[in-house]
Amino acid sequence: MREITLADLDDIATGAAILGTGGGGDPHIGRLLAASAVREHGPVRLCALEELPAGAALVQVAMMGAPTVMVEKLPSVEQVSAAAGALAGYLGSGLTHIACAEAGGVNSLIPVVAAAQLGLPLVDADGMGRAFPEIQMVLPTLYGVRATPMAIADEKGNRAVLDTVDNRWAERLARSATIDMGCSAMISSYAMTGAQARESLVPGTLTLCAELGRLVRQARAAHADPVAAVVARLGGGTLFTGKVTDVERRTVTGFARGTATLAGLDGDAGGELVLRFQNEYLVAEVDGRVRATVPDLICTLDRETGEAVTTEALRYGQRVTVIAAPADPRWHTPEGLALAGPRYFGYDLDPVGAPR
């Protein structure tokens, strides 16, 4: 893709929900916001990561908070640009590009809104290759890129700029502000040069979102298996097919935390799968055995439509297929695992890679 048009948004939203591994916010909300911005300002130019000038100045724009809250407390288009504008004003230098913090859910489409409003190109890349719940959990952290200065804005017009000693403190203080702002807010962070972006971001993720959405749509039209199409494209494997029998979910310290239990169907009849999540799915256990963990992607897809089922949308009786796919290899380095491996989230587990 060279630009993002209205016709691309449905496919991007579908693919972003898959890469979001259950989190990243409701992609439908992101699609509506992006559609409004594109209608008003026109298509958004897309810049391939390898074509990004070394001297470019870019920032990431994203929603921060519990996805369950955003379902009821909808953001506005103006709130998105307020965060990017506040950071640009603090930095005192002109922005040349907008980037995605994560390839997942609403946060693959929020940057489309910012780019359209500000008239800037959007980089076809993101900081994770998936979604993670905390601000410091991006690959730029491994390359020494600072999360702050960071701007945060709520729907009431409140704005703040944080400047912290490291990226973990950025998460801690921004999370506290987000809770006070109603458990969801817009942020702009990780100001970096084009050279830093080319080194640290995951390339091609918006294009991948659009491709995954297109595969799902075409498979359904051809009466083929959309889940199989997604698994093949991501190079992953199927963990379990079953019916949701229980969901325990709560909003704690600005996150949606909980577990979901599935009873097996078809070839998995008689088995049980337990998913553990913190905004995103973190651990998948089949019959008491861990089958996949972060940092690899664990995704729940509707077994018929191939559409992703996010953690806030998971309900009793849904019939889903749980798949896993490999993450960017940098997440499996010692530094990457220390930042976003299972032990960081409190699970005394070595990482279990996605089946291929």
mmCIF file of N, CA, C and O in Angstrom, residues 238-275:
data_model
loop_
_atom_site.group_PDB
_atom_site.id
_atom_site.type_symbol
_atom_site.label_atom_id
_atom_site.label_comp_id
_atom_site.label_asym_id
_atom_site.label_seq_id
_atom_site.Cartn_x
_atom_site.Cartn_y
_atom_site.Cartn_z
ATOM 1 N N THR A 238 -2.410 -24.120 15.265
ATOM 2 C CA THR A 238 -3.662 -24.127 16.022
ATOM 3 C C THR A 238 -3.450 -24.827 17.354
ATOM 4 O O THR A 238 -2.881 -25.926 17.410
ATOM 5 N N LEU A 239 -3.905 -24.206 18.444
ATOM 6 C CA LEU A 239 -3.771 -24.792 19.772
ATOM 7 C C LEU A 239 -5.008 -25.556 20.205
ATOM 8 O O LEU A 239 -4.897 -26.620 20.829
ATOM 9 N N PHE A 240 -6.215 -25.026 19.876
ATOM 10 C CA PHE A 240 -7.423 -25.590 20.479
ATOM 11 C C PHE A 240 -8.641 -24.981 19.811
ATOM 12 O O PHE A 240 -8.646 -23.803 19.451
ATOM 13 N N THR A 241 -9.691 -25.797 19.664
ATOM 14 C CA THR A 241 -10.993 -25.297 19.238
ATOM 15 C C THR A 241 -12.006 -25.674 20.309
ATOM 16 O O THR A 241 -12.063 -26.828 20.744
ATOM 17 N N GLY A 242 -12.776 -24.692 20.766
ATOM 18 C CA GLY A 242 -13.702 -25.006 21.843
ATOM 19 C C GLY A 242 -14.751 -23.940 22.060
ATOM 20 O O GLY A 242 -14.812 -22.924 21.351
ATOM 21 N N LYS A 243 -15.607 -24.174 23.050
ATOM 22 C CA LYS A 243 -16.672 -23.253 23.433
ATOM 23 C C LYS A 243 -16.295 -22.590 24.753
ATOM 24 O O LYS A 243 -15.841 -23.258 25.686
ATOM 25 N N VAL A 244 -16.483 -21.285 24.826
ATOM 26 C CA VAL A 244 -16.185 -20.550 26.056
ATOM 27 C C VAL A 244 -17.195 -20.959 27.129
ATOM 28 O O VAL A 244 -18.404 -20.833 26.942
ATOM 29 N N THR A 245 -16.682 -21.455 28.235
ATOM 30 C CA THR A 245 -17.561 -21.882 29.333
ATOM 31 C C THR A 245 -17.470 -20.972 30.544
ATOM 32 O O THR A 245 -18.358 -20.998 31.398
ATOM 33 N N ASP A 246 -16.420 -20.160 30.625
ATOM 34 C CA ASP A 246 -16.304 -19.265 31.772
ATOM 35 C C ASP A 246 -15.324 -18.152 31.439
ATOM 36 O O ASP A 246 -14.289 -18.389 30.792
ATOM 37 N N VAL A 247 -15.651 -16.937 31.863
ATOM 38 C CA VAL A 247 -14.741 -15.792 31.739
ATOM 39 C C VAL A 247 -14.740 -15.058 33.066
ATOM 40 O O VAL A 247 -15.800 -14.664 33.564
ATOM 41 N N GLU A 248 -13.571 -14.898 33.644
ATOM 42 C CA GLU A 248 -13.406 -14.117 34.872
ATOM 43 C C GLU A 248 -12.561 -12.904 34.490
ATOM 44 O O GLU A 248 -11.408 -13.040 34.083
ATOM 45 N N ARG A 249 -13.154 -11.722 34.590
ATOM 46 C CA ARG A 249 -12.496 -10.520 34.077
ATOM 47 C C ARG A 249 -12.727 -9.369 35.050
ATOM 48 O O ARG A 249 -13.823 -9.192 35.569
ATOM 49 N N ARG A 250 -11.683 -8.568 35.290
ATOM 50 C CA ARG A 250 -11.810 -7.426 36.188
ATOM 51 C C ARG A 250 -10.854 -6.336 35.711
ATOM 52 O O ARG A 250 -9.839 -6.637 35.080
ATOM 53 N N THR A 251 -11.189 -5.100 36.020
ATOM 54 C CA THR A 251 -10.302 -3.985 35.706
ATOM 55 C C THR A 251 -9.531 -3.622 36.965
ATOM 56 O O THR A 251 -10.120 -3.219 37.971
ATOM 57 N N VAL A 252 -8.208 -3.813 36.910
ATOM 58 C CA VAL A 252 -7.350 -3.606 38.069
ATOM 59 C C VAL A 252 -6.145 -2.782 37.635
ATOM 60 O O VAL A 252 -5.487 -3.114 36.647
ATOM 61 N N THR A 253 -5.854 -1.707 38.381
ATOM 62 C CA THR A 253 -4.721 -0.809 38.106
ATOM 63 C C THR A 253 -4.638 -0.428 36.628
ATOM 64 O O THR A 253 -3.552 -0.369 36.046
ATOM 65 N N GLY A 254 -5.792 -0.182 36.029
ATOM 66 C CA GLY A 254 -5.817 0.284 34.652
ATOM 67 C C GLY A 254 -5.707 -0.790 33.594
ATOM 68 O O GLY A 254 -5.592 -0.480 32.405
ATOM 69 N N PHE A 255 -5.758 -2.051 33.982
ATOM 70 C CA PHE A 255 -5.688 -3.163 33.035
ATOM 71 C C PHE A 255 -6.938 -4.028 33.138
ATOM 72 O O PHE A 255 -7.564 -4.113 34.195
ATOM 73 N N ALA A 256 -7.257 -4.708 32.042
ATOM 74 C CA ALA A 256 -8.264 -5.768 32.077
ATOM 75 C C ALA A 256 -7.536 -7.084 32.332
ATOM 76 O O ALA A 256 -6.774 -7.547 31.485
ATOM 77 N N ARG A 257 -7.737 -7.656 33.502
ATOM 78 C CA ARG A 257 -7.050 -8.894 33.884
ATOM 79 C C ARG A 257 -8.065 -10.010 34.066
ATOM 80 O O ARG A 257 -9.200 -9.761 34.491
ATOM 81 N N GLY A 258 -7.650 -11.262 33.788
ATOM 82 C CA GLY A 258 -8.552 -12.364 34.046
ATOM 83 C C GLY A 258 -8.132 -13.651 33.374
ATOM 84 O O GLY A 258 -7.003 -13.794 32.885
ATOM 85 N N THR A 259 -9.074 -14.591 33.372
ATOM 86 C CA THR A 259 -8.875 -15.891 32.740
ATOM 87 C C THR A 259 -10.137 -16.270 31.981
ATOM 88 O O THR A 259 -11.236 -15.808 32.297
ATOM 89 N N ALA A 260 -9.962 -17.101 30.987
ATOM 90 C CA ALA A 260 -11.086 -17.662 30.238
ATOM 91 C C ALA A 260 -10.873 -19.161 30.105
ATOM 92 O O ALA A 260 -9.744 -19.627 29.946
ATOM 93 N N THR A 261 -11.966 -19.913 30.189
ATOM 94 C CA THR A 261 -11.913 -21.370 30.082
ATOM 95 C C THR A 261 -12.749 -21.816 28.899
ATOM 96 O O THR A 261 -13.870 -21.338 28.698
ATOM 97 N N LEU A 262 -12.205 -22.744 28.103
ATOM 98 C CA LEU A 262 -12.894 -23.282 26.936
ATOM 99 C C LEU A 262 -13.007 -24.796 27.066
ATOM 100 O O LEU A 262 -12.043 -25.463 27.488
ATOM 101 N N ALA A 263 -14.163 -25.339 26.700
ATOM 102 C CA ALA A 263 -14.362 -26.781 26.610
ATOM 103 C C ALA A 263 -14.183 -27.196 25.155
ATOM 104 O O ALA A 263 -14.713 -26.554 24.242
ATOM 105 N N GLY A 264 -13.463 -28.273 24.926
ATOM 106 C CA GLY A 264 -13.081 -28.655 23.580
ATOM 107 C C GLY A 264 -14.236 -29.086 22.699
ATOM 108 O O GLY A 264 -15.221 -29.679 23.151
ATOM 109 N N LEU A 265 -14.091 -28.798 21.400
ATOM 110 C CA LEU A 265 -15.024 -29.225 20.363
ATOM 111 C C LEU A 265 -14.243 -29.979 19.293
ATOM 112 O O LEU A 265 -13.027 -29.859 19.175
ATOM 113 N N ASP A 266 -14.980 -30.726 18.486
ATOM 114 C CA ASP A 266 -14.383 -31.454 17.356
ATOM 115 C C ASP A 266 -13.222 -32.318 17.849
ATOM 116 O O ASP A 266 -13.396 -33.095 18.777
ATOM 117 N N GLY A 267 -12.050 -32.137 17.273
ATOM 118 C CA GLY A 267 -10.907 -32.962 17.651
ATOM 119 C C GLY A 267 -10.404 -32.710 19.051
ATOM 120 O O GLY A 267 -9.625 -33.506 19.590
ATOM 121 N N ASP A 268 -10.832 -31.613 19.654
ATOM 122 C CA ASP A 268 -10.420 -31.297 21.024
ATOM 123 C C ASP A 268 -11.498 -31.627 22.047
ATOM 124 O O ASP A 268 -11.396 -31.224 23.221
ATOM 125 N N ALA A 269 -12.564 -32.337 21.633
ATOM 126 C CA ALA A 269 -13.653 -32.704 22.544
ATOM 127 C C ALA A 269 -13.096 -33.465 23.748
ATOM 128 O O ALA A 269 -12.249 -34.354 23.607
ATOM 129 N N GLY A 270 -13.590 -33.105 24.919
ATOM 130 C CA GLY A 270 -13.125 -33.715 26.158
ATOM 131 C C GLY A 270 -11.967 -32.985 26.797
ATOM 132 O O GLY A 270 -11.618 -33.258 27.944
ATOM 133 N N GLY A 271 -11.345 -32.047 26.064
ATOM 134 C CA GLY A 271 -10.223 -31.284 26.601
ATOM 135 C C GLY A 271 -10.665 -29.936 27.138
ATOM 136 O O GLY A 271 -11.814 -29.520 26.982
ATOM 137 N N GLU A 272 -9.739 -29.247 27.770
ATOM 138 C CA GLU A 272 -10.022 -27.925 28.332
ATOM 139 C C GLU A 272 -8.830 -27.017 28.101
ATOM 140 O O GLU A 272 -7.672 -27.425 28.264
ATOM 141 N N LEU A 273 -9.114 -25.795 27.707
ATOM 142 C CA LEU A 273 -8.068 -24.796 27.540
ATOM 143 C C LEU A 273 -8.341 -23.632 28.482
ATOM 144 O O LEU A 273 -9.484 -23.181 28.609
ATOM 145 N N VAL A 274 -7.287 -23.129 29.132
ATOM 146 C CA VAL A 274 -7.375 -21.952 29.987
ATOM 147 C C VAL A 274 -6.480 -20.873 29.410
ATOM 148 O O VAL A 274 -5.297 -21.116 29.125
ATOM 149 N N LEU A 275 -7.060 -19.688 29.201
ATOM 150 C CA LEU A 275 -6.315 -18.523 28.733
ATOM 151 C C LEU A 275 -6.155 -17.548 29.892
ATOM 152 O O LEU A 275 -7.120 -17.264 30.606
#
